Tab-separated table of C-alpha atoms in Angstrom:
chain	number	residue	atom	x	y	z
A	1	MET	CA	112.527	100.968	102.481
A	2	LEU	CA	110.019	102.025	99.867
A	3	ILE	CA	107.499	99.739	98.200
A	4	ASP	CA	105.413	101.321	95.450
A	5	VAL	CA	102.660	99.140	94.022
A	6	THR	CA	100.558	100.125	91.023
A	7	PRO	CA	98.096	98.022	89.028
A	8	GLU	CA	100.823	97.448	86.416
A	9	ASN	CA	103.961	96.833	88.501
A	10	ALA	CA	105.763	97.097	91.837
A	11	VAL	CA	109.019	98.774	92.803
A	12	VAL	CA	110.944	97.857	95.949
A	13	ILE	CA	113.806	100.101	97.076
A	14	ARG	CA	116.009	99.278	100.046
A	15	GLN	CA	118.428	101.897	101.279
A	16	GLU	CA	120.403	102.213	104.472
A	17	ASN	CA	123.114	104.756	105.001
A	18	ASP	CA	125.806	105.394	107.552
A	19	HIS	CA	126.389	109.153	107.467
A	20	ASP	CA	127.395	109.837	103.831
A	21	ARG	CA	127.915	106.200	102.764
A	22	TYR	CA	125.184	103.829	101.654
A	23	ARG	CA	125.474	100.438	103.345
A	24	ILE	CA	122.578	99.049	101.323
A	25	ASP	CA	121.293	100.519	98.074
A	26	GLU	CA	119.187	97.981	96.188
A	27	GLY	CA	116.148	98.152	93.975
A	28	GLU	CA	113.817	95.695	92.298
A	29	ILE	CA	111.179	96.234	89.643
A	30	HIS	CA	108.447	93.623	89.240
A	31	ASP	CA	106.281	93.505	86.135
A	32	ARG	CA	103.188	92.796	88.205
A	33	PRO	CA	101.759	94.214	91.427
A	34	LEU	CA	102.895	92.497	94.615
A	35	THR	CA	100.299	90.874	96.834
A	36	ALA	CA	99.834	91.987	100.434
A	37	ALA	CA	101.558	88.798	101.612
A	38	GLU	CA	104.570	89.473	99.369
A	39	ILE	CA	104.821	93.027	100.687
A	40	ASP	CA	104.633	91.789	104.289
A	41	ALA	CA	107.356	89.230	103.566
A	42	ALA	CA	109.627	91.853	101.960
A	43	VAL	CA	109.242	94.204	104.923
A	44	SER	CA	109.797	91.377	107.415
A	45	ASP	CA	112.937	90.188	105.600
A	46	TYR	CA	114.327	93.725	105.553
A	47	VAL	CA	113.628	94.322	109.257
A	48	ASN	CA	115.189	90.977	110.189
A	49	SER	CA	118.315	91.731	108.155
A	50	VAL	CA	118.706	95.109	109.905
A	51	ARG	CA	118.271	93.454	113.313
A	52	THR	CA	120.851	90.795	112.477
A	53	ARG	CA	123.432	93.390	111.384
A	54	ALA	CA	122.716	95.538	114.456
A	55	GLN	CA	123.308	92.583	116.797
A	56	LYS	CA	126.652	91.821	115.128
A	57	ASN	CA	127.851	95.381	115.788
């Protein structure tokens, strides 16, 4: 996961691959910078989704 925040915008990229195949390949561009709380929430949501998928396997 990559979160790049500048004074003008924010970019969030989520990628997860399994060998040569991407399981998740998503990106978001926001026209404003994300707050620290929004960044924490995005990271937490991503980690929880990975944990959930790992438990199912």
